[in-house]
mmCIF file of N, CA and C in Angstrom:
data_model
loop_
_atom_site.group_PDB
_atom_site.id
_atom_site.type_symbol
_atom_site.label_atom_id
_atom_site.label_comp_id
_atom_site.label_asym_id
_atom_site.label_seq_id
_atom_site.Cartn_x
_atom_site.Cartn_y
_atom_site.Cartn_z
ATOM 1 N N MET A 12 -5.856 21.311 -8.185
ATOM 2 C CA MET A 12 -4.563 21.152 -7.575
ATOM 3 C C MET A 12 -3.541 21.941 -8.407
ATOM 4 N N LYS A 13 -2.624 22.601 -7.741
ATOM 5 C CA LYS A 13 -1.603 23.390 -8.426
ATOM 6 C C LYS A 13 -0.291 22.604 -8.452
ATOM 7 N N LEU A 14 0.181 22.345 -9.657
ATOM 8 C CA LEU A 14 1.380 21.557 -9.845
ATOM 9 C C LEU A 14 2.467 22.394 -10.506
ATOM 10 N N LEU A 15 3.680 22.208 -10.035
ATOM 11 C CA LEU A 15 4.842 22.844 -10.650
ATOM 12 C C LEU A 15 5.680 21.759 -11.299
ATOM 13 N N ILE A 16 6.022 21.971 -12.570
ATOM 14 C CA ILE A 16 6.940 21.091 -13.281
ATOM 15 C C ILE A 16 8.244 21.846 -13.448
ATOM 16 N N VAL A 17 9.339 21.279 -12.944
ATOM 17 C CA VAL A 17 10.663 21.873 -13.118
ATOM 18 C C VAL A 17 11.381 21.038 -14.162
ATOM 19 N N SER A 18 11.772 21.686 -15.253
ATOM 20 C CA SER A 18 12.424 20.971 -16.342
ATOM 21 C C SER A 18 13.514 21.845 -16.936
ATOM 22 N N GLN A 19 14.669 21.224 -17.153
ATOM 23 C CA GLN A 19 15.761 21.984 -17.762
ATOM 24 C C GLN A 19 15.348 22.474 -19.135
ATOM 25 N N TYR A 20 14.623 21.663 -19.855
ATOM 26 C CA TYR A 20 14.150 22.022 -21.196
ATOM 27 C C TYR A 20 12.652 21.787 -21.265
ATOM 28 N N PHE A 21 12.004 22.588 -22.079
ATOM 29 C CA PHE A 21 10.580 22.420 -22.310
ATOM 30 C C PHE A 21 10.346 22.721 -23.770
ATOM 31 N N TRP A 22 9.167 23.124 -24.139
ATOM 32 C CA TRP A 22 8.864 23.444 -25.527
ATOM 33 C C TRP A 22 9.936 24.365 -26.085
ATOM 34 N N PRO A 23 10.413 24.223 -27.305
ATOM 35 C CA PRO A 23 9.933 23.338 -28.365
ATOM 36 C C PRO A 23 10.577 21.956 -28.374
ATOM 37 N N GLU A 24 11.322 21.613 -27.354
ATOM 38 C CA GLU A 24 11.892 20.270 -27.277
ATOM 39 C C GLU A 24 10.755 19.260 -27.233
ATOM 40 N N GLU A 25 10.949 18.133 -27.860
ATOM 41 C CA GLU A 25 9.911 17.103 -27.918
ATOM 42 C C GLU A 25 10.079 16.129 -26.759
ATOM 43 N N PHE A 26 9.433 16.427 -25.670
ATOM 44 C CA PHE A 26 9.442 15.553 -24.511
ATOM 45 C C PHE A 26 8.008 15.219 -24.137
ATOM 46 N N ARG A 27 7.811 14.106 -23.500
ATOM 47 C CA ARG A 27 6.481 13.710 -23.044
ATOM 48 C C ARG A 27 5.944 14.679 -21.986
ATOM 49 N N ILE A 28 6.831 15.424 -21.368
ATOM 50 C CA ILE A 28 6.411 16.364 -20.326
ATOM 51 C C ILE A 28 5.455 17.420 -20.894
ATOM 52 N N ASN A 29 5.641 17.788 -22.167
ATOM 53 C CA ASN A 29 4.737 18.747 -22.811
ATOM 54 C C ASN A 29 3.316 18.190 -22.830
ATOM 55 N N ASP A 30 3.177 16.922 -23.255
ATOM 56 C CA ASP A 30 1.861 16.286 -23.309
ATOM 57 C C ASP A 30 1.267 16.114 -21.910
ATOM 58 N N LEU A 31 2.127 15.781 -20.947
ATOM 59 C CA LEU A 31 1.661 15.619 -19.569
ATOM 60 C C LEU A 31 1.073 16.926 -19.040
ATOM 61 N N ALA A 32 1.750 18.040 -19.303
ATOM 62 C CA ALA A 32 1.267 19.341 -18.826
ATOM 63 C C ALA A 32 -0.107 19.661 -19.407
ATOM 64 N N ILE A 33 -0.274 19.445 -20.707
ATOM 65 C CA ILE A 33 -1.567 19.724 -21.349
ATOM 66 C C ILE A 33 -2.651 18.808 -20.790
ATOM 67 N N ASP A 34 -2.342 17.529 -20.630
ATOM 68 C CA ASP A 34 -3.328 16.579 -20.118
ATOM 69 C C ASP A 34 -3.758 16.938 -18.697
ATOM 70 N N LEU A 35 -2.809 17.349 -17.874
ATOM 71 C CA LEU A 35 -3.161 17.720 -16.492
ATOM 72 C C LEU A 35 -4.053 18.959 -16.445
ATOM 73 N N VAL A 36 -3.797 19.927 -17.331
ATOM 74 C CA VAL A 36 -4.657 21.111 -17.394
ATOM 75 C C VAL A 36 -6.070 20.701 -17.811
ATOM 76 N N LYS A 37 -6.157 19.811 -18.777
ATOM 77 C CA LYS A 37 -7.474 19.344 -19.228
ATOM 78 C C LYS A 37 -8.238 18.627 -18.121
ATOM 79 N N ARG A 38 -7.524 18.082 -17.165
ATOM 80 C CA ARG A 38 -8.164 17.396 -16.030
ATOM 81 C C ARG A 38 -8.485 18.355 -14.887
ATOM 82 N N GLY A 39 -8.230 19.652 -15.112
ATOM 83 C CA GLY A 39 -8.638 20.644 -14.136
ATOM 84 C C GLY A 39 -7.557 21.153 -13.201
ATOM 85 N N HIS A 40 -6.316 20.772 -13.448
ATOM 86 C CA HIS A 40 -5.219 21.215 -12.590
ATOM 87 C C HIS A 40 -4.587 22.489 -13.138
ATOM 88 N N GLU A 41 -4.036 23.280 -12.245
ATOM 89 C CA GLU A 41 -3.282 24.473 -12.649
ATOM 90 C C GLU A 41 -1.820 24.054 -12.763
ATOM 91 N N ILE A 42 -1.229 24.293 -13.937
ATOM 92 C CA ILE A 42 0.138 23.857 -14.202
ATOM 93 C C ILE A 42 1.040 25.067 -14.420
ATOM 94 N N VAL A 43 2.148 25.073 -13.671
ATOM 95 C CA VAL A 43 3.203 26.065 -13.846
ATOM 96 C C VAL A 43 4.458 25.287 -14.205
ATOM 97 N N VAL A 44 5.195 25.770 -15.189
ATOM 98 C CA VAL A 44 6.434 25.117 -15.600
ATOM 99 C C VAL A 44 7.587 26.083 -15.384
ATOM 100 N N PHE A 45 8.584 25.651 -14.608
ATOM 101 C CA PHE A 45 9.830 26.410 -14.458
ATOM 102 C C PHE A 45 10.848 25.787 -15.397
ATOM 103 N N THR A 46 11.422 26.592 -16.264
ATOM 104 C CA THR A 46 12.499 26.132 -17.130
ATOM 105 C C THR A 46 13.768 26.890 -16.783
ATOM 106 N N TYR A 47 14.899 26.305 -17.113
ATOM 107 C CA TYR A 47 16.183 26.920 -16.791
ATOM 108 C C TYR A 47 16.549 28.023 -17.772
ATOM 109 N N TYR A 48 16.376 27.736 -19.052
ATOM 110 C CA TYR A 48 16.911 28.606 -20.099
ATOM 111 C C TYR A 48 15.802 29.318 -20.853
ATOM 112 N N LYS A 49 16.115 30.531 -21.277
ATOM 113 C CA LYS A 49 15.138 31.362 -21.983
ATOM 114 C C LYS A 49 14.790 30.738 -23.322
ATOM 115 N N ASN A 50 13.519 30.743 -23.616
ATOM 116 C CA ASN A 50 13.019 30.247 -24.889
ATOM 117 C C ASN A 50 12.029 31.282 -25.405
ATOM 118 N N GLU A 51 12.278 31.761 -26.601
ATOM 119 C CA GLU A 51 11.468 32.846 -27.150
ATOM 120 C C GLU A 51 10.060 32.413 -27.547
ATOM 121 N N THR A 52 9.864 31.123 -27.747
ATOM 122 C CA THR A 52 8.560 30.655 -28.207
ATOM 123 C C THR A 52 7.969 29.674 -27.208
ATOM 124 N N LEU A 53 6.679 29.620 -27.206
ATOM 125 C CA LEU A 53 5.977 28.616 -26.419
ATOM 126 C C LEU A 53 4.870 28.060 -27.296
ATOM 127 N N ASP A 54 4.701 26.776 -27.250
ATOM 128 C CA ASP A 54 3.705 26.102 -28.063
ATOM 129 C C ASP A 54 2.344 26.762 -27.874
ATOM 130 N N PRO A 55 1.716 27.159 -28.973
ATOM 131 C CA PRO A 55 0.384 27.775 -28.863
ATOM 132 C C PRO A 55 -0.618 26.872 -28.141
ATOM 133 N N ASP A 56 -0.477 25.552 -28.285
ATOM 134 C CA ASP A 56 -1.392 24.635 -27.589
ATOM 135 C C ASP A 56 -1.230 24.758 -26.080
ATOM 136 N N LEU A 57 0.017 24.919 -25.622
ATOM 137 C CA LEU A 57 0.259 25.061 -24.183
ATOM 138 C C LEU A 57 -0.362 26.347 -23.666
ATOM 139 N N LEU A 58 -0.178 27.436 -24.404
ATOM 140 C CA LEU A 58 -0.764 28.717 -23.998
ATOM 141 C C LEU A 58 -2.288 28.643 -23.998
ATOM 142 N N ARG A 59 -2.835 28.067 -25.045
ATOM 143 C CA ARG A 59 -4.290 27.965 -25.169
ATOM 144 C C ARG A 59 -4.873 27.112 -24.034
ATOM 145 N N GLU A 60 -4.158 26.078 -23.639
ATOM 146 C CA GLU A 60 -4.638 25.209 -22.564
ATOM 147 C C GLU A 60 -4.453 25.820 -21.187
ATOM 148 N N GLY A 61 -3.600 26.856 -21.076
ATOM 149 C CA GLY A 61 -3.436 27.541 -19.799
ATOM 150 C C GLY A 61 -2.192 27.168 -19.021
ATOM 151 N N VAL A 62 -1.231 26.498 -19.663
ATOM 152 C CA VAL A 62 0.034 26.193 -18.994
ATOM 153 C C VAL A 62 0.816 27.492 -18.865
ATOM 154 N N ARG A 63 1.295 27.780 -17.667
ATOM 155 C CA ARG A 63 2.058 29.014 -17.434
ATOM 156 C C ARG A 63 3.536 28.659 -17.361
ATOM 157 N N LEU A 64 4.341 29.377 -18.116
ATOM 158 C CA LEU A 64 5.772 29.129 -18.175
ATOM 159 C C LEU A 64 6.530 30.231 -17.442
ATOM 160 N N VAL A 65 7.435 29.839 -16.552
ATOM 161 C CA VAL A 65 8.315 30.776 -15.847
ATOM 162 C C VAL A 65 9.740 30.381 -16.189
ATOM 163 N N CYS A 66 10.454 31.281 -16.844
ATOM 164 C CA CYS A 66 11.843 31.014 -17.206
ATOM 165 C C CYS A 66 12.749 31.579 -16.115
ATOM 166 N N LEU A 67 13.643 30.746 -15.621
ATOM 167 C CA LEU A 67 14.551 31.152 -14.549
ATOM 168 C C LEU A 67 15.824 31.817 -15.094
ATOM 169 N N ASP A 68 15.924 31.942 -16.407
ATOM 170 C CA ASP A 68 17.009 32.676 -17.080
ATOM 171 C C ASP A 68 18.402 32.274 -16.614
ATOM 172 N N LYS A 69 18.668 30.995 -16.588
ATOM 173 C CA LYS A 69 20.006 30.529 -16.208
ATOM 174 C C LYS A 69 20.982 30.926 -17.310
ATOM 175 N N ALA A 70 22.049 31.611 -16.936
ATOM 176 C CA ALA A 70 22.997 32.136 -17.915
ATOM 177 C C ALA A 70 23.922 31.062 -18.477
ATOM 178 N N GLY A 71 24.203 30.043 -17.724
ATOM 179 C CA GLY A 71 25.093 28.995 -18.194
ATOM 180 C C GLY A 71 25.253 27.913 -17.146
ATOM 181 N N LYS A 72 26.061 26.936 -17.503
ATOM 182 C CA LYS A 72 26.248 25.764 -16.656
ATOM 183 C C LYS A 72 26.739 26.109 -15.253
ATOM 184 N N TRP A 73 27.589 27.099 -15.139
ATOM 185 C CA TRP A 73 28.225 27.402 -13.855
ATOM 186 C C TRP A 73 27.533 28.494 -13.060
ATOM 187 N N GLU A 74 26.476 29.059 -13.577
ATOM 188 C CA GLU A 74 25.739 30.069 -12.810
ATOM 189 C C GLU A 74 24.853 29.342 -11.817
ATOM 190 N N THR A 75 25.203 29.375 -10.552
ATOM 191 C CA THR A 75 24.433 28.625 -9.564
ATOM 192 C C THR A 75 23.809 29.498 -8.487
ATOM 193 N N VAL A 76 24.554 30.415 -7.924
ATOM 194 C CA VAL A 76 24.047 31.188 -6.789
ATOM 195 C C VAL A 76 22.858 32.050 -7.187
ATOM 196 N N SER A 77 23.005 32.849 -8.233
ATOM 197 C CA SER A 77 21.890 33.710 -8.633
ATOM 198 C C SER A 77 20.732 32.886 -9.192
ATOM 199 N N PHE A 78 21.053 31.760 -9.849
ATOM 200 C CA PHE A 78 20.001 30.875 -10.342
ATOM 201 C C PHE A 78 19.187 30.307 -9.177
ATOM 202 N N LEU A 79 19.868 29.832 -8.144
ATOM 203 C CA LEU A 79 19.156 29.284 -6.979
ATOM 204 C C LEU A 79 18.346 30.353 -6.266
ATOM 205 N N TYR A 80 18.858 31.565 -6.223
ATOM 206 C CA TYR A 80 18.111 32.673 -5.629
ATOM 207 C C TYR A 80 16.811 32.894 -6.404
ATOM 208 N N ARG A 81 16.886 32.941 -7.759
ATOM 209 C CA ARG A 81 15.679 33.128 -8.572
ATOM 210 C C ARG A 81 14.713 31.961 -8.400
ATOM 211 N N LEU A 82 15.255 30.750 -8.304
ATOM 212 C CA LEU A 82 14.412 29.580 -8.105
ATOM 213 C C LEU A 82 13.650 29.678 -6.787
ATOM 214 N N ILE A 83 14.356 29.943 -5.710
ATOM 215 C CA ILE A 83 13.726 30.026 -4.386
ATOM 216 C C ILE A 83 12.718 31.175 -4.337
ATOM 217 N N TRP A 84 13.062 32.308 -4.915
ATOM 218 C CA TRP A 84 12.164 33.468 -4.941
ATOM 219 C C TRP A 84 10.868 33.116 -5.673
ATOM 220 N N ASN A 85 11.005 32.441 -6.837
ATOM 221 C CA ASN A 85 9.809 32.061 -7.594
ATOM 222 C C ASN A 85 9.005 30.974 -6.898
ATOM 223 N N LEU A 86 9.680 30.045 -6.232
ATOM 224 C CA LEU A 86 8.958 29.009 -5.492
ATOM 225 C C LEU A 86 8.122 29.603 -4.369
ATOM 226 N N ARG A 87 8.646 30.606 -3.718
ATOM 227 C CA ARG A 87 7.916 31.241 -2.610
ATOM 228 C C ARG A 87 6.682 31.989 -3.090
ATOM 229 N N LYS A 88 6.709 32.456 -4.334
ATOM 230 C CA LYS A 88 5.560 33.170 -4.894
ATOM 231 C C LYS A 88 4.394 32.230 -5.185
ATOM 232 N N GLU A 89 4.698 30.977 -5.445
ATOM 233 C CA GLU A 89 3.671 30.010 -5.827
ATOM 234 C C GLU A 89 3.142 29.299 -4.578
ATOM 235 N N ASN A 90 1.883 28.963 -4.597
ATOM 236 C CA ASN A 90 1.282 28.174 -3.532
ATOM 237 C C ASN A 90 1.034 26.783 -4.106
ATOM 238 N N LEU A 91 2.056 25.920 -4.024
ATOM 239 C CA LEU A 91 2.051 24.659 -4.742
ATOM 240 C C LEU A 91 1.519 23.500 -3.911
ATOM 241 N N ASP A 92 0.900 22.559 -4.617
ATOM 242 C CA ASP A 92 0.503 21.305 -3.998
ATOM 243 C C ASP A 92 1.529 20.211 -4.314
ATOM 244 N N ILE A 93 2.034 20.219 -5.544
ATOM 245 C CA ILE A 93 2.983 19.192 -5.984
ATOM 246 C C ILE A 93 4.082 19.835 -6.811
ATOM 247 N N LEU A 94 5.314 19.377 -6.585
ATOM 248 C CA LEU A 94 6.451 19.768 -7.411
ATOM 249 C C LEU A 94 6.950 18.503 -8.105
ATOM 250 N N TYR A 95 6.972 18.537 -9.441
ATOM 251 C CA TYR A 95 7.444 17.409 -10.237
ATOM 252 C C TYR A 95 8.660 17.865 -11.010
ATOM 253 N N SER A 96 9.809 17.271 -10.746
ATOM 254 C CA SER A 96 11.016 17.662 -11.462
ATOM 255 C C SER A 96 11.336 16.600 -12.498
ATOM 256 N N PHE A 97 11.761 17.069 -13.659
ATOM 257 C CA PHE A 97 11.944 16.223 -14.821
ATOM 258 C C PHE A 97 13.372 16.376 -15.317
ATOM 259 N N SER A 98 14.188 15.368 -15.168
ATOM 260 C CA SER A 98 15.597 15.260 -15.585
ATOM 261 C C SER A 98 16.478 15.286 -14.346
ATOM 262 N N ILE A 99 17.693 14.848 -14.503
ATOM 263 C CA ILE A 99 18.598 14.702 -13.361
ATOM 264 C C ILE A 99 18.855 16.028 -12.671
ATOM 265 N N SER A 100 19.245 17.046 -13.420
ATOM 266 C CA SER A 100 19.568 18.326 -12.770
ATOM 267 C C SER A 100 18.318 18.963 -12.173
ATOM 268 N N ALA A 101 17.179 18.780 -12.806
ATOM 269 C CA ALA A 101 15.931 19.303 -12.238
ATOM 270 C C ALA A 101 15.586 18.574 -10.946
ATOM 271 N N ASN A 102 15.923 17.305 -10.847
ATOM 272 C CA ASN A 102 15.683 16.570 -9.608
ATOM 273 C C ASN A 102 16.520 17.103 -8.470
ATOM 274 N N VAL A 103 17.742 17.479 -8.753
ATOM 275 C CA VAL A 103 18.601 18.075 -7.736
ATOM 276 C C VAL A 103 17.983 19.399 -7.274
ATOM 277 N N VAL A 104 17.535 20.213 -8.230
ATOM 278 C CA VAL A 104 16.897 21.496 -7.900
ATOM 279 C C VAL A 104 15.622 21.250 -7.110
ATOM 280 N N GLY A 105 14.858 20.216 -7.474
ATOM 281 C CA GLY A 105 13.623 19.902 -6.774
ATOM 282 C C GLY A 105 13.834 19.540 -5.316
ATOM 283 N N ARG A 106 15.013 19.042 -4.963
ATOM 284 C CA ARG A 106 15.317 18.696 -3.589
ATOM 285 C C ARG A 106 15.524 19.925 -2.713
ATOM 286 N N ILE A 107 15.837 21.055 -3.323
ATOM 287 C CA ILE A 107 16.072 22.293 -2.573
ATOM 288 C C ILE A 107 14.742 22.795 -2.105
#
């Protein structure tokens, strides 16, 4: 099953979502993570386990139109079974 996790923050932030992504990959699922903000590093464990990270490069709090365009464009590229949004703003984005 292909799952998308939408999270405003991901690695290196310490959230349970990081562990959830790794555990789901170990159970045979394909995991893609959309994050809002660019992060130069990704946990080596996540890469080794096969979690794919897509950064939506949100420039700031008020950048909405181009951010939503990038989100929709990236969503259309993926053939998803489940979308899981993590955090309040990610839940709003998940409704789109």
